[in-house]
Short mmCIF file of C-alpha atoms in Angstrom, two decimals:
data_model
loop_
_atom_site.label_atom_id
_atom_site.label_comp_id
_atom_site.label_asym_id
_atom_site.label_seq_id
_atom_site.Cartn_x
_atom_site.Cartn_y
_atom_site.Cartn_z
CA UNK A 960 18.97 46.95 -33.87
CA UNK A 961 20.00 46.52 -30.90
CA UNK A 962 17.57 46.86 -27.68
CA UNK A 963 20.08 49.60 -25.43
CA UNK A 964 20.88 48.85 -22.17
CA UNK A 965 18.17 50.02 -20.17
CA UNK A 966 15.72 48.58 -22.01
CA UNK A 967 17.09 44.84 -21.26
CA UNK A 968 17.60 45.68 -17.02
CA UNK A 969 13.28 46.66 -17.96
CA UNK A 970 12.58 43.50 -18.86
CA UNK A 971 14.26 41.28 -16.53
CA UNK A 972 11.63 41.94 -13.46
CA UNK A 973 8.72 42.74 -16.00
CA UNK A 974 9.95 38.37 -16.87
CA UNK A 975 11.64 37.01 -13.44
CA UNK A 976 8.66 39.24 -11.23
CA UNK A 977 5.81 36.98 -12.27
CA UNK A 978 7.24 33.93 -12.94
CA UNK A 979 8.81 34.02 -9.52
CA UNK A 980 5.66 34.73 -8.19
CA UNK A 981 3.85 31.81 -9.91
CA UNK A 982 5.70 29.41 -8.61
CA UNK A 983 6.10 31.20 -4.77
CA UNK A 984 2.61 31.32 -5.08
CA UNK A 985 2.27 27.28 -5.27
CA UNK A 986 4.63 26.27 -2.25
CA UNK A 987 2.59 25.37 1.01
CA UNK A 988 -0.66 23.91 -0.73
CA UNK A 989 -1.28 20.63 -0.44
CA UNK A 990 -1.50 18.77 -3.32
CA UNK A 991 -4.29 16.63 -2.32
CA UNK A 992 -6.54 19.87 -1.09
CA UNK A 993 -8.92 20.23 -5.06
CA UNK A 994 -11.12 22.57 -4.20
CA UNK A 995 -14.87 22.21 -5.27
CA UNK A 996 -17.84 24.47 -6.61
CA UNK A 997 -19.67 22.51 -4.34
CA UNK A 998 -18.72 23.55 -1.17
CA UNK A 999 -20.78 25.89 0.97
CA UNK A 1000 -24.04 25.04 -1.43
CA UNK A 1001 -26.94 22.40 -1.88
CA UNK A 1002 -25.84 18.83 -3.21
CA UNK A 1003 -26.35 17.64 -5.84
CA UNK A 1004 -30.61 15.35 -5.65
CA UNK A 1005 -30.10 12.22 -6.79
CA UNK A 1006 -31.92 8.85 -7.10
CA UNK A 1007 -30.16 5.87 -7.69
CA UNK A 1008 -30.14 1.45 -8.09
CA UNK A 1009 -28.19 -0.67 -5.48
CA UNK A 1010 -26.76 -3.10 -5.76
CA UNK A 1011 -28.95 -4.93 -4.77
CA UNK A 1012 -31.27 -3.36 -6.63
CA UNK A 1013 -33.41 -1.04 -4.34
CA UNK A 1014 -34.42 2.10 -4.94
CA UNK A 1015 -32.57 4.59 -2.97
CA UNK A 1016 -32.24 8.45 -3.35
CA UNK A 1017 -30.88 11.62 -1.64
CA UNK A 1018 -34.08 12.71 -0.16
CA UNK A 1019 -33.61 9.33 1.87
CA UNK A 1020 -31.05 11.24 3.40
CA UNK A 1021 -33.27 14.56 4.47
CA UNK A 1022 -32.34 16.23 7.95
CA UNK A 1023 -29.30 14.34 8.87
CA UNK A 1024 -26.16 14.12 8.22
CA UNK A 1025 -23.97 12.17 5.13
CA UNK A 1026 -21.45 10.87 2.44
CA UNK A 1027 -20.88 9.84 -0.29
CA UNK A 1028 -18.06 8.47 -0.88
CA UNK A 1029 -16.89 7.85 -5.27
CA UNK A 1030 -14.99 4.34 -5.49
CA UNK A 1031 -14.54 1.59 -8.02
CA UNK A 1032 -13.07 -1.92 -7.58
CA UNK A 1033 -10.72 -1.79 -10.22
CA UNK A 1034 -8.92 1.54 -7.56
CA UNK A 1035 -6.36 0.43 -5.56
CA UNK A 1036 -6.52 3.56 -2.67
CA UNK A 1037 -10.36 2.06 -2.54
CA UNK A 1038 -9.16 -1.08 -1.20
CA UNK A 1039 -6.87 1.20 1.77
CA UNK A 1040 -10.05 3.46 1.77
CA UNK A 1041 -12.09 0.65 2.50
CA UNK A 1042 -11.85 -0.24 6.69
CA UNK A 1043 -11.59 3.29 7.41
CA UNK A 1044 -14.97 3.66 5.62
CA UNK A 1045 -16.63 -0.06 7.54
CA UNK A 1046 -15.39 1.17 10.31
CA UNK A 1047 -16.70 4.58 10.94
CA UNK A 1048 -19.92 3.71 9.57
CA UNK A 1049 -20.13 1.07 12.47
CA UNK A 1050 -19.36 4.13 14.86
CA UNK A 1051 -21.60 5.82 13.56
CA UNK A 1052 -23.85 4.36 11.83
CA UNK A 1053 -27.05 6.11 13.64
CA UNK A 1054 -26.17 9.33 13.40
CA UNK A 1055 -24.38 9.83 10.19
CA UNK A 1056 -26.15 7.75 6.79
CA UNK A 1057 -23.07 6.25 4.17
CA UNK A 1058 -23.40 5.63 0.55
CA UNK A 1059 -20.30 4.44 -2.21
CA UNK A 1060 -21.57 5.60 -5.43
CA UNK A 1061 -19.47 2.95 -8.14
CA UNK A 1062 -17.81 4.81 -10.44
CA UNK A 1063 -16.68 4.00 -14.32
CA UNK A 1064 -17.50 0.45 -12.74
CA UNK A 1065 -18.94 -3.49 -13.26
CA UNK A 1066 -21.38 -4.03 -10.55
CA UNK A 1067 -20.47 -7.58 -10.48
CA UNK A 1068 -17.10 -6.67 -10.06
CA UNK A 1069 -18.41 -4.19 -6.97
CA UNK A 1070 -19.60 -7.07 -5.56
CA UNK A 1071 -16.98 -9.31 -5.51
CA UNK A 1072 -14.88 -6.01 -3.95
CA UNK A 1073 -17.06 -6.60 -1.19
CA UNK A 1074 -16.76 -10.24 -0.94
CA UNK A 1075 -13.38 -9.92 -0.95
CA UNK A 1076 -12.42 -6.86 1.29
CA UNK A 1077 -15.98 -7.85 3.21
CA UNK A 1078 -19.25 -5.67 3.28
CA UNK A 1079 -19.24 -2.29 4.89
CA UNK A 1080 -22.91 -1.87 6.07
CA UNK A 1081 -24.59 0.83 3.62
CA UNK A 1082 -25.45 0.78 0.96
CA UNK A 1083 -23.71 1.29 -2.93
CA UNK A 1084 -25.16 2.63 -6.01
CA UNK A 1085 -24.65 2.35 -9.69
CA UNK A 1086 -24.19 5.96 -10.79
CA UNK A 1087 -24.84 4.31 -15.02
CA UNK A 1088 -24.18 6.43 -17.11
CA UNK A 1089 -21.64 8.86 -14.98
CA UNK A 1090 -24.61 11.35 -14.22
CA UNK A 1091 -23.79 11.99 -10.33
CA UNK A 1092 -20.27 11.57 -10.83
CA UNK A 1093 -20.52 15.02 -13.35
CA UNK A 1094 -22.60 16.44 -10.70
CA UNK A 1095 -20.19 16.37 -8.11
CA UNK A 1096 -17.39 17.20 -9.99
CA UNK A 1097 -15.37 14.18 -9.62
CA UNK A 1098 -11.46 13.12 -11.24
CA UNK A 1099 -11.33 9.51 -10.59
CA UNK A 1100 -11.99 7.69 -7.14
CA UNK A 1101 -11.36 8.08 -4.55
CA UNK A 1102 -13.36 11.05 -3.75
CA UNK A 1103 -15.97 11.85 -0.54
CA UNK A 1104 -18.32 14.75 -0.27
CA UNK A 1105 -19.70 15.41 3.63
CA UNK A 1106 -22.67 16.31 3.50
CA UNK A 1107 -24.20 18.31 6.90
CA UNK A 1108 -27.65 17.74 7.81
CA UNK A 1109 -29.61 20.68 6.10
CA UNK A 1110 -28.35 19.07 2.72
CA UNK A 1111 -24.92 21.05 2.55
CA UNK A 1112 -21.79 19.92 1.07
CA UNK A 1113 -19.36 20.82 3.45
CA UNK A 1114 -16.19 19.19 3.07
CA UNK A 1115 -14.59 17.19 0.08
CA UNK A 1116 -11.92 14.71 0.26
CA UNK A 1117 -10.09 13.79 -2.86
CA UNK A 1118 -7.71 9.98 -2.34
CA UNK A 1119 -8.22 7.75 0.17
CA UNK A 1120 -9.68 8.46 3.72
CA UNK A 1121 -7.41 7.92 6.58
CA UNK A 1122 -9.13 7.82 10.40
CA UNK A 1123 -7.22 11.22 10.48
CA UNK A 1124 -8.98 12.52 7.47
CA UNK A 1125 -12.23 11.25 8.11
CA UNK A 1126 -11.72 12.78 12.11
CA UNK A 1127 -11.49 16.46 9.76
CA UNK A 1128 -14.58 15.29 7.39
CA UNK A 1129 -16.62 14.49 10.03
CA UNK A 1130 -16.29 17.66 12.39
CA UNK A 1131 -16.80 19.71 8.69
CA UNK A 1132 -19.87 19.01 9.68
CA UNK A 1133 -20.38 18.20 13.09
CA UNK A 1134 -20.15 14.47 13.82
CA UNK A 1135 -16.82 13.20 15.90
CA UNK A 1136 -16.12 9.71 16.46
#
């Protein structure tokens, strides 16, 4: 049995318009802009061990804005952002706390990375079992979260931070260099 011609013409807009809308709605979006349900909410609390064997807690950052950077020694883009993070710590170390979180990596490899590319001037913690990465919703390094002095996550950066992106994200937590 054949479909009447008017039914076929009715099906065309019912099929084509939704598909066209789906395709067009993606244009103009930055593919590196991956949202987070944490934006506008309290940052996850944690207590972890640093690469030096000391205990570090997010509670120690209370009243001060901070950056949580998830990285790994095997991550190529992490090499690119390393000087940006180190430079930011040099520039704003008194106003801004920073912490590196080792993501699915061996602590010895992380130490070798820091020896090769230079120290950052801020602590790096070992996320055994990846619990903190899960709490933050990490998809892969590098990813950074910017937390204001009230402990609220204000910005996220998926992928490596450039100087311009760092300045943009710092502005979200009320800082500028």
